[in-house]
XYZ file of C-alpha atoms in Angstrom:
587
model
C 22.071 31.501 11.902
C 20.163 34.297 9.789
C 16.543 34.338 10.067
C 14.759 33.847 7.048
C 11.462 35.365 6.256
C 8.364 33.218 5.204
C 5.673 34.604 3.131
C 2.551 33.018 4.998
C -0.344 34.223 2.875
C -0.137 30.787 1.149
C 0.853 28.617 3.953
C -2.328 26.798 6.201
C -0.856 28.520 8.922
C -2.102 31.721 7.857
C -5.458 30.642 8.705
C -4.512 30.645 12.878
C -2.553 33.320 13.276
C -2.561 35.882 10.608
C -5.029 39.264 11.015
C -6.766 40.535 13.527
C -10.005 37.661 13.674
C -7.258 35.086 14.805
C -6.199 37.219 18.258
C -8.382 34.431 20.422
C -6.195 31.336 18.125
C -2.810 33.472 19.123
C -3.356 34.186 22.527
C -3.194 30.291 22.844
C -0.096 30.724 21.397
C 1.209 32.945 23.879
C 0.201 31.158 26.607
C 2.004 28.316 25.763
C 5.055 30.978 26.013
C 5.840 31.111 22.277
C 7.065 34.688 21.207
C 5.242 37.052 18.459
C 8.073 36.329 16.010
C 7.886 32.271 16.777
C 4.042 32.733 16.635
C 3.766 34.180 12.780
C 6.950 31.904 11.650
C 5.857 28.607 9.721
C 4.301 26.275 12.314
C 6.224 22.573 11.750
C 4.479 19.161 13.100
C 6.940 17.298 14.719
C 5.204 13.900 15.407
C 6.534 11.184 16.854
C 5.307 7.436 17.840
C 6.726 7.782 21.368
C 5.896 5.877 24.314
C 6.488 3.508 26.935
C 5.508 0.555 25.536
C 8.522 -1.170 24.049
C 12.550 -0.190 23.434
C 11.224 0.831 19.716
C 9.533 4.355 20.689
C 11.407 4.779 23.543
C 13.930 7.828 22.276
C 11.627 9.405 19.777
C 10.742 11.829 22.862
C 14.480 12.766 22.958
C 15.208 12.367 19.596
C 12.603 14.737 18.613
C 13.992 17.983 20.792
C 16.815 17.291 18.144
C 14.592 17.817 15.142
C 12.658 21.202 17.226
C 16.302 22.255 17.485
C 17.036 22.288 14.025
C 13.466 23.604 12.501
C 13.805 26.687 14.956
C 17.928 27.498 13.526
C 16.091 27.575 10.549
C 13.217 30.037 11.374
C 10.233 28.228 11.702
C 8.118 27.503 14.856
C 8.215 23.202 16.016
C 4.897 22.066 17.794
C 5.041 18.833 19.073
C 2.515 16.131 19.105
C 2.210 12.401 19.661
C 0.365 9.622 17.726
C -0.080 6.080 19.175
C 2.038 3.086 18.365
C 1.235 -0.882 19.125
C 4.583 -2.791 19.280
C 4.862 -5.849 17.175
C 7.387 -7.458 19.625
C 4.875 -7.083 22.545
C 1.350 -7.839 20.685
C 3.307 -11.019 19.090
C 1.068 -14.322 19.568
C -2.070 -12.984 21.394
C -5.089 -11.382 20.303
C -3.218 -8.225 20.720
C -1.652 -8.852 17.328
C -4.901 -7.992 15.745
C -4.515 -3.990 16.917
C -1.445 -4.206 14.891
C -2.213 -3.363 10.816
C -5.109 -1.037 11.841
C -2.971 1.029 14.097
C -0.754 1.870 10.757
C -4.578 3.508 9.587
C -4.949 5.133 12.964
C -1.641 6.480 12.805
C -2.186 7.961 9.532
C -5.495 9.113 10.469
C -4.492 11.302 13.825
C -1.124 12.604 12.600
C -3.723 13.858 9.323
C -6.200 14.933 11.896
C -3.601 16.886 13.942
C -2.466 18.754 10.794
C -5.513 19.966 9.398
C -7.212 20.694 13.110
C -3.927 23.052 13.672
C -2.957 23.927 10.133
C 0.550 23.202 10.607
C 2.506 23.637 7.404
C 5.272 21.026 7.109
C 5.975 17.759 9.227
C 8.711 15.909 10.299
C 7.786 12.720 11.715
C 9.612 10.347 14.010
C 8.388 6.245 14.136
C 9.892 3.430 15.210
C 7.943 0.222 15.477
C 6.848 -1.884 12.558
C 3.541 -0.138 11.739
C 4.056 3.259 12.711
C 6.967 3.629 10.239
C 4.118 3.132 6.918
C 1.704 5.099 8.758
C 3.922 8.245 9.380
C 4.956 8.246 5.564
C 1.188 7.538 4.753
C 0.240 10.699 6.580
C 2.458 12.543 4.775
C 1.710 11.259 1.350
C -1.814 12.136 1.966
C -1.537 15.643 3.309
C 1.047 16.527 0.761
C 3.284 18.727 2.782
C 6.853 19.331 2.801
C 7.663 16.415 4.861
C 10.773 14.544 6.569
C 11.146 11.283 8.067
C 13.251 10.234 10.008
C 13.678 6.738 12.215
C 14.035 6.199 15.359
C 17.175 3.782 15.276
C 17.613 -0.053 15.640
C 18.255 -1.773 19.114
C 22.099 -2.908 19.504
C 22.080 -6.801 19.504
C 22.271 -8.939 22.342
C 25.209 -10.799 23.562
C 24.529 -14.193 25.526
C 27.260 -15.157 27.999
C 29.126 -18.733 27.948
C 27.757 -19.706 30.840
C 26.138 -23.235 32.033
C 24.239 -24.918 29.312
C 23.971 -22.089 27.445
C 24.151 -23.900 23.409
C 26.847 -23.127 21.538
C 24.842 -21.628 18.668
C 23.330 -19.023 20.747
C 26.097 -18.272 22.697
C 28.254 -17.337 19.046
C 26.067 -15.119 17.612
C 24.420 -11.661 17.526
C 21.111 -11.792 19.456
C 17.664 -10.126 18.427
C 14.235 -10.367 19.362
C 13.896 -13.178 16.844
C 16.439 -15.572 18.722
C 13.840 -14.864 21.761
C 10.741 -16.687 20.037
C 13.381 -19.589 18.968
C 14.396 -20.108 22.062
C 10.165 -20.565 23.044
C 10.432 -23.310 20.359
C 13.787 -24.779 21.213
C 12.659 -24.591 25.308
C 9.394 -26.297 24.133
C 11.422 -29.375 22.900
C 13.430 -29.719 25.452
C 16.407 -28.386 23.799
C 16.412 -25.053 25.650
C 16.822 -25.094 29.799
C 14.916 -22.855 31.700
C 17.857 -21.572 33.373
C 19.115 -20.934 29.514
C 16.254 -19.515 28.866
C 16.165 -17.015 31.745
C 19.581 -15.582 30.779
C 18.632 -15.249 27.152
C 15.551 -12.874 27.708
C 17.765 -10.783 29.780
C 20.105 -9.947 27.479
C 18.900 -10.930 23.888
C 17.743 -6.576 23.689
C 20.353 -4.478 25.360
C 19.099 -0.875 24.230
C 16.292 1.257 23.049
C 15.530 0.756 19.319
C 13.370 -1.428 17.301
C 14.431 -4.701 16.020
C 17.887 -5.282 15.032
C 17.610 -7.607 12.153
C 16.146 -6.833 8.456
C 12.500 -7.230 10.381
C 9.525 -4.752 9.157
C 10.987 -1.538 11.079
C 14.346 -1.706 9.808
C 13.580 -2.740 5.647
C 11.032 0.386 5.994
C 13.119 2.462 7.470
C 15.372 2.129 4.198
C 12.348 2.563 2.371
C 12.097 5.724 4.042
C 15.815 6.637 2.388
C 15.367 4.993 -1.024
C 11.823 6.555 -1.683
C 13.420 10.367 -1.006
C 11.239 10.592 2.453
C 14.424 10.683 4.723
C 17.935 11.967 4.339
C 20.712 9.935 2.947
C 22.142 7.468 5.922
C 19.809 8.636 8.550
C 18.080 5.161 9.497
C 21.351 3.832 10.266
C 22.534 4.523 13.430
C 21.460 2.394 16.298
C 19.011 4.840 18.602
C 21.296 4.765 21.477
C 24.243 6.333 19.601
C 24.182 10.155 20.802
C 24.654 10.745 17.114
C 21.317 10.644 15.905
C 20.623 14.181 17.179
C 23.035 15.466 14.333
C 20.260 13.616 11.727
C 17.359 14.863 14.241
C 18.189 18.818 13.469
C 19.472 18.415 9.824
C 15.595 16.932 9.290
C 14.402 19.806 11.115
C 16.603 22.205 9.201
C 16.106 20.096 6.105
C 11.933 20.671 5.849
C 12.251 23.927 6.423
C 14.418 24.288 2.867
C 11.278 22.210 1.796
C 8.575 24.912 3.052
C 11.099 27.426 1.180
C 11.047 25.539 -2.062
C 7.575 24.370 -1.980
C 8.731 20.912 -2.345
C 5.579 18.577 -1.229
C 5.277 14.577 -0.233
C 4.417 14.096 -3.435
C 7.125 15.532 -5.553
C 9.433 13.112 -3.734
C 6.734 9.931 -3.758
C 6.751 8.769 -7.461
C 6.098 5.784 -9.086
C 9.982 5.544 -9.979
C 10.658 6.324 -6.105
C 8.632 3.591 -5.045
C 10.521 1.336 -7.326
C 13.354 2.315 -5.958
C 12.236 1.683 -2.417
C 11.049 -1.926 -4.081
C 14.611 -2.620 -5.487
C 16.228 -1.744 -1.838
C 13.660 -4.090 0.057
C 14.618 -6.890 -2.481
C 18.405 -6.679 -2.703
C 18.212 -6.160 1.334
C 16.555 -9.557 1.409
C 13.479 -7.274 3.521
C 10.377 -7.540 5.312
C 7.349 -9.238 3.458
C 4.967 -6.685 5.124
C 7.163 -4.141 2.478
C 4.231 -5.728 0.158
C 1.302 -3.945 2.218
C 2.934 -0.832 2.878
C 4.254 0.296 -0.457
C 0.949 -0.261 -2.048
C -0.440 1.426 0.921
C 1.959 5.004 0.675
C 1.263 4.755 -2.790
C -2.915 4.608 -2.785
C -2.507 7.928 -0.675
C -1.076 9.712 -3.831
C -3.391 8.339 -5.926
C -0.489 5.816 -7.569
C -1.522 2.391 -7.991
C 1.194 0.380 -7.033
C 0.218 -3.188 -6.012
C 1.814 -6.264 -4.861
C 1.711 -7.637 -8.549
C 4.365 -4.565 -9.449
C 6.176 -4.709 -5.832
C 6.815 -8.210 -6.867
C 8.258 -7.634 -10.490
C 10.569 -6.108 -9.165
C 11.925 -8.148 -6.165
C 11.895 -10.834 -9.210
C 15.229 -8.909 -11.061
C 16.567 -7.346 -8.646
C 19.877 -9.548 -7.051
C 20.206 -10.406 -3.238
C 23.149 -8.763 -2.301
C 22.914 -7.718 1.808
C 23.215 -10.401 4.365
C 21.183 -9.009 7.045
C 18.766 -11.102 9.583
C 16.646 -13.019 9.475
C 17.622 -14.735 6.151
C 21.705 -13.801 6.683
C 24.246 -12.964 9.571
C 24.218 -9.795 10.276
C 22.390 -6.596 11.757
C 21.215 -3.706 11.196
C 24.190 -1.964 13.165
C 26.471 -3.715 10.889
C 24.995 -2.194 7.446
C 25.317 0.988 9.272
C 28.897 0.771 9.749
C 29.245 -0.936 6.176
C 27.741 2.618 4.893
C 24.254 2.035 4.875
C 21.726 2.368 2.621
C 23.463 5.035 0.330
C 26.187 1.939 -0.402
C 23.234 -0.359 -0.975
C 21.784 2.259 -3.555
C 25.307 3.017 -5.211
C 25.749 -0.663 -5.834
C 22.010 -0.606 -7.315
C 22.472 2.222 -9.533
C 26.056 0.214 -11.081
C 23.756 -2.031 -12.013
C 21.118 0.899 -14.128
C 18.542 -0.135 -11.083
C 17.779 2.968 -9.537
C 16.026 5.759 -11.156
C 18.589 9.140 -10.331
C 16.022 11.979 -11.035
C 13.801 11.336 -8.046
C 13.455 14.370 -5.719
C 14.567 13.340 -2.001
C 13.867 15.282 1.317
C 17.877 17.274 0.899
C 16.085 19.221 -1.988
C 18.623 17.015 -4.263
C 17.684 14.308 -6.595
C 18.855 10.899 -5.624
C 21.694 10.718 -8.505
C 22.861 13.873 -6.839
C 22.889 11.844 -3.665
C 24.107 9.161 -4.734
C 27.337 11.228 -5.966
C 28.328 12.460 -2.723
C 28.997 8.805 -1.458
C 32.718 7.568 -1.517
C 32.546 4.114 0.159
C 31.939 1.078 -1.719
C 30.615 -2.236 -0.688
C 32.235 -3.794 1.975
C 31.735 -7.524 0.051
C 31.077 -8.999 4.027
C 28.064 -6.936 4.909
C 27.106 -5.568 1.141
C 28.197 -7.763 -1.829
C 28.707 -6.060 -4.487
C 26.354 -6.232 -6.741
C 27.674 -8.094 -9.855
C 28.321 -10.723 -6.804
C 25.591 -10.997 -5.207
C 24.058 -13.750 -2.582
C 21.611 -14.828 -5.562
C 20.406 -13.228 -8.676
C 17.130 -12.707 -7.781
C 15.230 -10.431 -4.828
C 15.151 -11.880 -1.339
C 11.370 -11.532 -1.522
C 9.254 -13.213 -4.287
C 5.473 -13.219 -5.752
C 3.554 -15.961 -6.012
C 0.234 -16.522 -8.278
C -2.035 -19.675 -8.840
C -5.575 -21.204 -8.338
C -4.621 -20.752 -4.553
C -3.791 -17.004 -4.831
C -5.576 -15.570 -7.995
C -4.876 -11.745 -5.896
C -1.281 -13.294 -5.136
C 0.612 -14.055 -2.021
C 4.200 -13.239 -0.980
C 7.055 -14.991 0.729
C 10.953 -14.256 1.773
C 13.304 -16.418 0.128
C 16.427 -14.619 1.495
C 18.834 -17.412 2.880
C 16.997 -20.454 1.623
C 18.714 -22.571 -1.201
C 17.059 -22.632 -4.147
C 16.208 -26.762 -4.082
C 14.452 -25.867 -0.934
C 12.113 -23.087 -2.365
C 10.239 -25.594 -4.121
C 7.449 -27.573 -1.861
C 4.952 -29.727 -2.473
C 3.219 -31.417 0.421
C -0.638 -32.190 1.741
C -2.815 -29.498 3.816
C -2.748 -29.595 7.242
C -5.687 -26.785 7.666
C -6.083 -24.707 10.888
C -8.790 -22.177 11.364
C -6.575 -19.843 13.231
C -3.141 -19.112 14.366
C -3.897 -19.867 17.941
C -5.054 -23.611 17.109
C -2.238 -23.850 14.631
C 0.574 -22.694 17.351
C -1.233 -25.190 19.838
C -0.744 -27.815 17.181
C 2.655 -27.242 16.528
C 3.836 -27.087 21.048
C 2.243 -30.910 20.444
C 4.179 -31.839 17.468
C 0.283 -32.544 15.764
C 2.033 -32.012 12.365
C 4.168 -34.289 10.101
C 7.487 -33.895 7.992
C 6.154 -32.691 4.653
C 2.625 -30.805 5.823
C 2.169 -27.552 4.571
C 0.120 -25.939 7.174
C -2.572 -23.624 6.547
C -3.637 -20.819 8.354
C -7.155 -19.018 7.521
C -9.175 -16.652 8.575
C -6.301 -14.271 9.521
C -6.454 -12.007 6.671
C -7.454 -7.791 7.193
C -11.087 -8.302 7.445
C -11.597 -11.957 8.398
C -8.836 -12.133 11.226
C -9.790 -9.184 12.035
C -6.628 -7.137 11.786
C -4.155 -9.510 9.411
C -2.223 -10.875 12.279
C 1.424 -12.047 12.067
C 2.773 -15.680 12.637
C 5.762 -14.946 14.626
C 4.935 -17.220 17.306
C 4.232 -19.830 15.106
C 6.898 -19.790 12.476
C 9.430 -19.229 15.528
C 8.325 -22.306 17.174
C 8.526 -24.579 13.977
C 12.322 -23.480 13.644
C 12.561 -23.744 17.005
C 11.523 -27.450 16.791
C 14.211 -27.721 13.735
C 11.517 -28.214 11.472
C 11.826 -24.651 9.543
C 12.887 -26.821 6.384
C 10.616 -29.540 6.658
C 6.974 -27.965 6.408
C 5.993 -25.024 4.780
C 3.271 -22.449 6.142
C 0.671 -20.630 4.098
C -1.700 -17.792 5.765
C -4.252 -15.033 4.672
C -2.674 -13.366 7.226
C 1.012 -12.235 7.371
C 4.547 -13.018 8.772
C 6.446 -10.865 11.004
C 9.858 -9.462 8.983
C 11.551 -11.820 11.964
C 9.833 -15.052 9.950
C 12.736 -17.357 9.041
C 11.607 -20.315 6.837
C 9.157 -21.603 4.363
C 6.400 -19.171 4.956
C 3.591 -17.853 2.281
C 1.927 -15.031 3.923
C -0.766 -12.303 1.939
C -2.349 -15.079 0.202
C -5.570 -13.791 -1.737
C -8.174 -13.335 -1.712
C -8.529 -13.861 2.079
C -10.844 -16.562 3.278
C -13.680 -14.336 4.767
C -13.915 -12.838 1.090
C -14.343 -16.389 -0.892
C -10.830 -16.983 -1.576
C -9.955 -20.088 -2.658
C -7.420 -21.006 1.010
C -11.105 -20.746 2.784
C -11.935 -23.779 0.921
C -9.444 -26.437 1.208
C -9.845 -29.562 3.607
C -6.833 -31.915 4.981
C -4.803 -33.376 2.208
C -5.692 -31.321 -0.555
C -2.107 -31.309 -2.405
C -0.427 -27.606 -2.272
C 3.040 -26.589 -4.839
C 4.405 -23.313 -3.720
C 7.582 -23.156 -5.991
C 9.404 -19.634 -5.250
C 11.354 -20.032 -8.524
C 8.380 -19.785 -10.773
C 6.289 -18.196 -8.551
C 3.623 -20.648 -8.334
C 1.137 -21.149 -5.635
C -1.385 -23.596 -6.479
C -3.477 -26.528 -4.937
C -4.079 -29.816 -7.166
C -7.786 -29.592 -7.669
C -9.958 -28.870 -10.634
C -11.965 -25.437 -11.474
C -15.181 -27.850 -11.410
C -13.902 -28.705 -7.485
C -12.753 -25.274 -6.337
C -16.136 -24.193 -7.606
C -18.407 -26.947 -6.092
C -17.042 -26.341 -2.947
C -17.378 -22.426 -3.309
C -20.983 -23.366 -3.731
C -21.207 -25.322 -0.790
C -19.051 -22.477 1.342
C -20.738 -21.416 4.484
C -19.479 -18.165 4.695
C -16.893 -16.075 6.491
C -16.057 -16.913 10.205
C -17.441 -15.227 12.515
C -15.335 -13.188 15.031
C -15.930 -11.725 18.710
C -15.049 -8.305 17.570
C -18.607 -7.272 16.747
C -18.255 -3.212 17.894
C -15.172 -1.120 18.377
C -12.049 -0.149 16.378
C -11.136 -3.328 15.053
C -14.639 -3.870 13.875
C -14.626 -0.853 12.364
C -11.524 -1.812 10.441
C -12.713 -4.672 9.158
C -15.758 -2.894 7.945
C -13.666 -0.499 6.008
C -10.554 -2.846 4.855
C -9.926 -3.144 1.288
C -7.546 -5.985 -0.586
C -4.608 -7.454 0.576
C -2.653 -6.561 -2.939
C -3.730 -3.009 -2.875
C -2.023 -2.573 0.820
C -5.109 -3.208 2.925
C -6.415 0.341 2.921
C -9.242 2.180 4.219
C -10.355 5.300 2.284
C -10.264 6.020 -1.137
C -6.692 7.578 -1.504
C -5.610 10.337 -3.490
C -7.418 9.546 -6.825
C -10.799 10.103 -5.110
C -9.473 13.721 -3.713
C -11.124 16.953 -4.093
C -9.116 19.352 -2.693
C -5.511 20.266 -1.341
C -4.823 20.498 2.326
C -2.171 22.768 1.617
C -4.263 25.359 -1.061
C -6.937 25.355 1.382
């Protein structure tokens, strides 16, 4: 391929290893065997989330000598680095899950301290669990360089044998990781053997990847496509399939056309993108935690963006892809239905997607989006003037209970059951709820309530998994509904309000309800609201004895709860790009 020559005198690399004051910063350089011409090319972060903690992050490693191919055919100079990652799938129902939302800060905060300490002068960055996804576009956003991302790839679903007393049900169908905290609930009443049970966690996650269904990692990894981050189709294919390494070096090649063109994070982060990436989550029938991060990418350029706007816009925006949890299929199965590009074509038919955004290619998205020939498959992807419903898979909800709002996925629930009224059944935590719910101390009609669990109160905003898992499990997904400061994995099937604010340890108004208290959540109208008076709400405010108090008293967590802003604004810790003085790049 012909070299291409870089003018560095305006690039941050410039500042270790240009003139003759930076011989001590290159002969680093050349002991790490890098050449003179590799040394004064542009210098391109390749992070990645690997590790050995869980089938997610598992093939960034290899996936990312892909990517160092393609930036180096393209003349610049790869330097690969590695940020942590804490796996939803394994923290799950322990106090684990509270490392969870503040890792997606840490992320951000060491892939942005990597940068700057090495004044590298483009990423491309590699996630693949829940969190890390957010925080790698975060970092981006905030550093405003030219920047690619690209997924690590789903896990293939499981396939359980017809063998013994394995049930029928879970013997037909696609496995995930979701199927796996079922079966807990299922095993729990007696419906489940262990023997069952035993062959089920064996083969429910056959690969490397991160959860199969329309779960956190997979709805933001087409956020990564629809907001112009990532290039078209390449958060489709599974992470075992050998062909990811053809997306892995057209990223690498791809930023490099992005260093050449000057083309930054936030010329490809809008406010129109990230209502595109809002439209995609809705019609996809996505992850509620979609409601955290998109106000999150946005406060680090300086856009506000909050759940109040995420939420007008799952509101019009049809249900038209019957992925997991809420559907049948998987994420393999969009893939091979065309992906998100098909999703997006069927979106713009509709006057739904705005076409001048810039994306990562150096093309706008309505340039994109005419390169695509396939059309909806009408299994996998409806089309869109047929869709599953008419509204967004996800919806806000507002009321005395929520005056900050609260979200919940309505994707595969009828619309006579997304209206509930029922009394409190109020738990202090998730780990006394989930205790309640392995003794059957609930009743037909309870809407359960879990507090304390929101970013600063929990600490760390855990996710219900465990909980919401067993209740469906027990076949009572339909019969209660659930309501938490905290939030539900994207794996949460069922009746589940999740975001609610404000969050107990800040006043809000689910901090002060007692057993019985009446609760509507009606998903139609987008009410969430408890039958009490201002004058009561307000006498028992008065009478409030503050937040809980938690064990985490020093540490990281701590620290994030010292920092943590509101749950609508994306639970944030810094001021974000309005507050900005300077450039990294102009620096």
């Amino acid at each position: 391929m012909l070299k291409r020559k870089f003018d560095k005198s305006k690039l941050p690399s410039r500042h270790v290893t240009e003139g003759p004051e930076r011989a001590p910063h290159r002969s680093y350089y050349y002991a790490m065997g890098m050449t003179e011409e590799e040394i004064h090319q542009p210098l391109v972060g390749v992070a990645t989330c690997w590790n050995e903690a869980a089938p997610c992050n598992i093939a960034l490693n290899r996936q990312a000598q892909a990517v160092k191919m393609g930036v180096k055919e393209a003349s610049g100079t790869p330097r690969e680095f590695t940020t942590i990652t804490v796996t939803d799938g394994i923290a799950m129902g322990h106090e684990g899950m509270r490392s969870s939302l503040p890792s997606r800060e840490a992320i951000a905060d060491t892939v942005e301290l990597t940068m700057r300490g090495h004044c590298y002068d483009a990423i491309v960055g590699l996630a693949g669990c829940d969190k890390s996804l957010p925080g790698m576009m975060m970092a981006m956003v905030r550093l405003n360089v030219p920047s690619v991302f690209i997924y690590g790839g789903s896990i293939l679903p499981g396939k359980a044998p017809k063998i013994g007393d394995m049930p029928e049900d879970f013997a037909n169908r696609d496995l995930t990781v979701q199927d796996m905290f079922e079966a807990v609930g299922r095993h729990q009443n007696n419906q489940l053997s262990d023997k069952a049970l035993d062959v089920l966690e064996r083969v429910a996650c056959p690969s490397a990847g991160a959860c199969g269904g329309q779960f956190t990692a997979n709805t933001m990894a087409c956020v990564s496509e629809a907001i112009g981050l990532a290039l078209m189709n390449s958060s489709g294919a599974p992470a075992p399939y050998e062909s990811r390494d053809q997306y892995g070096e057209a990223s690498g090649r791809a930023v490099m056309n992005l260093i050449e063109k000057n083309i930054r994070a936030r010329d490809v982060v809008t406010l129109k993108s990230l209502q595109n990436a809002a439209r995609v989550v809705a019609c996809t029938g996505g992850s509620t935690n979609a409601g955290l991060h998109l106000p999150a990418i946005a406060h680090e350029a300086g856009i506000e963006f909050f759940l109040d706007d995420v939420c007008e816009i799952f509101r019009d925006t049809p249900y038209f892809v019957d992925l997991k949890p809420g559907g049948q299929y998987v994420a393999k199965d969009l893939y091979e239905a065309g992906g998100v590009p098909v999703v997006m074509k069927e979106l713009r038919k509709a006057g739904l997607i705005h076409e001048d955004c810039m994306t990562a290619s150096g093309k706008t998205m309505g340039e994109e989006l005419d390169l695509i020939e396939r059309e909806a498959d009408g299994k996998v992807i409806y089309p869109i003037e047929n869709p599953i419903t008419k509204t967004g898979g996800v919806v806000g909800l507002k009321g005395n209970l929520a005056p900050e709002g609260a979200i919940v996925k309505v994707a595969g629930i009828s619309a006579e059951d997304q209206v509930f009224t029922g009394p409190a059944n109020v738990f202090e935590c998730e780990q006394d709820a989930f205790e309640a719910v392995q003794k059957r101390e609930y009743k037909e009609g309870d809407v359960i309530v879990i507090r304390n669990e929101g970013p600063s109160g929990g600490p760390g905003m855990r996710e219900m998994l465990a909980t919401t898992a067993a209740l469906s499990g027990q076949g009572m997904g339909k019969k209660v509904a659930l309501i938490t400061d905290g939030r539900f994995s994207g794996a949460t099937r069922g009746f589940c309000v999740g975001h609610v604010g404000p969050e107990a340890a800040k006043g809000g108004p689910i901090g002060l309800l007692k057993d019985g208290d009446m609760i509507t959540i009606n998903a139609v109208t987008g009410e969430l609201s408890v039958d009490l008076s201002d004058e009561e709400l307000a006498e028992r405010r008065a009478n409030w004895s503050g937040p809980r108090e938690t064990v985490y008293a020093s540490g990281a967590i701590w620290k994030y709860a010292q920092l943590v802003g509101d749950t609508y604004k994306g639970a944030v810790t810094h001021p974000g790009g309005k507050a900005e003085k300077h450039e990294y790049m102009d620096l």
